């Protein structure tokens, strides 16, 4: 079992709709969770972080965390063509104070105009 | 912009030659990381550093070495490049109290 799993997609969503991206993780000791966006040929860019159960909203983005189910999701409301990218889920694996992130393989999202 | 530069940005080399990639930061962060990104595998940690001369291995460290003699520079060396090391290499820094931010990447092709 991979430590961090994502549906690789591609996920196609009409412009203006809600895009839902999901991620599961295996280490119950994980404490911090992140979503990165990566445009083709570019580096990953942090868009959301979440540390406690529940929802965290930032503009059109909402991150959801359920530690009991070991599940993290990212919702993008009012999807725009500029949201077309690969979204990477990352989980902080505790390591004696040295932060290490484990990444999923990413979900490719396409917003259809 | 996390104040990270990587050099070179693109490199083509031949099997068996040594290659060194450089990561330079301007913000004096303690933690620096090297990742490789390959289709189907995502980002995988090669090595990381938690201070000058303090480094540790990641999950895919075989065939790679690193050095950090100054806070601002973290070097990744492929002692004898192989075709399996063709990849995109990203450097990252960790801001205190935050998480990791990535440099622009280096595309390496080993022929």
PDB file of C-alpha atoms in Angstrom, chain A residues 54-109:
ATOM      1  CA  UNK A  54     -12.761  19.663   9.642  1.00  0.00           C
ATOM      2  CA  UNK A  55     -12.796  22.212   6.865  1.00  0.00           C
ATOM      3  CA  UNK A  56     -10.450  25.059   6.054  1.00  0.00           C
ATOM      4  CA  UNK A  57     -11.482  27.613   3.460  1.00  0.00           C
ATOM      5  CA  UNK A  58      -9.306  30.008   1.484  1.00  0.00           C
ATOM      6  CA  UNK A  59     -11.070  31.818  -1.321  1.00  0.00           C
ATOM      7  CA  UNK A  60     -12.406  29.277  -3.794  1.00  0.00           C
ATOM      8  CA  UNK A  61     -10.443  26.454  -2.140  1.00  0.00           C
ATOM      9  CA  UNK A  62     -11.608  24.303   0.763  1.00  0.00           C
ATOM     10  CA  UNK A  63      -9.465  21.606   2.336  1.00  0.00           C
ATOM     11  CA  UNK A  64     -11.162  18.890   4.356  1.00  0.00           C
ATOM     12  CA  UNK A  65      -9.453  16.550   6.815  1.00  0.00           C
ATOM     13  CA  UNK A  66     -10.796  13.415   8.488  1.00  0.00           C
ATOM     14  CA  UNK A  67      -8.048  11.786  10.533  1.00  0.00           C
ATOM     15  CA  UNK A  68     -10.254   8.875  11.636  1.00  0.00           C
ATOM     16  CA  UNK A  69     -10.757   7.908   8.003  1.00  0.00           C
ATOM     17  CA  UNK A  70      -7.215   8.997   7.021  1.00  0.00           C
ATOM     18  CA  UNK A  71      -8.674  11.133   4.273  1.00  0.00           C
ATOM     19  CA  UNK A  72      -7.903  14.593   2.931  1.00  0.00           C
ATOM     20  CA  UNK A  73      -9.757  16.365   0.164  1.00  0.00           C
ATOM     21  CA  UNK A  74      -9.583  19.603  -1.761  1.00  0.00           C
ATOM     22  CA  UNK A  75     -12.653  21.306  -3.187  1.00  0.00           C
ATOM     23  CA  UNK A  76     -12.351  24.008  -5.819  1.00  0.00           C
ATOM     24  CA  UNK A  77     -15.508  26.059  -6.225  1.00  0.00           C
ATOM     25  CA  UNK A  78     -16.392  27.987  -9.375  1.00  0.00           C
ATOM     26  CA  UNK A  79     -13.672  26.151 -11.302  1.00  0.00           C
ATOM     27  CA  UNK A  80     -11.770  28.240 -13.823  1.00  0.00           C
ATOM     28  CA  UNK A  81      -9.655  27.155 -16.818  1.00  0.00           C
ATOM     29  CA  UNK A  82      -6.641  28.479 -14.891  1.00  0.00           C
ATOM     30  CA  UNK A  83      -7.268  25.735 -12.298  1.00  0.00           C
ATOM     31  CA  UNK A  84      -6.256  23.124 -14.873  1.00  0.00           C
ATOM     32  CA  UNK A  85      -3.137  21.580 -13.347  1.00  0.00           C
ATOM     33  CA  UNK A  86      -1.901  18.569 -11.432  1.00  0.00           C
ATOM     34  CA  UNK A  87      -2.730  18.657  -7.726  1.00  0.00           C
ATOM     35  CA  UNK A  88      -0.368  16.957  -5.304  1.00  0.00           C
ATOM     36  CA  UNK A  89      -1.361  15.813  -1.843  1.00  0.00           C
ATOM     37  CA  UNK A  90       1.474  15.824   0.712  1.00  0.00           C
ATOM     38  CA  UNK A  91       1.561  14.420   4.226  1.00  0.00           C
ATOM     39  CA  UNK A  92       4.021  15.267   6.983  1.00  0.00           C
ATOM     40  CA  UNK A  93       5.627  12.125   8.382  1.00  0.00           C
ATOM     41  CA  UNK A  94       6.907  12.806  11.903  1.00  0.00           C
ATOM     42  CA  UNK A  95      10.663  12.244  12.029  1.00  0.00           C
ATOM     43  CA  UNK A  96      12.193  13.440  15.301  1.00  0.00           C
ATOM     44  CA  UNK A  97      11.703  17.091  14.450  1.00  0.00           C
ATOM     45  CA  UNK A  98      12.958  16.839  10.888  1.00  0.00           C
ATOM     46  CA  UNK A  99       9.981  17.458   8.678  1.00  0.00           C
ATOM     47  CA  UNK A 100       9.708  15.119   5.747  1.00  0.00           C
ATOM     48  CA  UNK A 101       6.829  15.170   3.309  1.00  0.00           C
ATOM     49  CA  UNK A 102       5.462  12.167   1.470  1.00  0.00           C
ATOM     50  CA  UNK A 103       3.706  13.023  -1.763  1.00  0.00           C
ATOM     51  CA  UNK A 104       0.976  11.315  -3.703  1.00  0.00           C
ATOM     52  CA  UNK A 105       1.453  10.878  -7.423  1.00  0.00           C
ATOM     53  CA  UNK A 106      -0.972  13.705  -8.162  1.00  0.00           C
ATOM     54  CA  UNK A 107      -4.369  14.146  -9.815  1.00  0.00           C
ATOM     55  CA  UNK A 108      -4.494  15.856 -13.180  1.00  0.00           C
ATOM     56  CA  UNK A 109      -7.435  18.257 -13.333  1.00  0.00           C
TER      57      UNK A 109
END
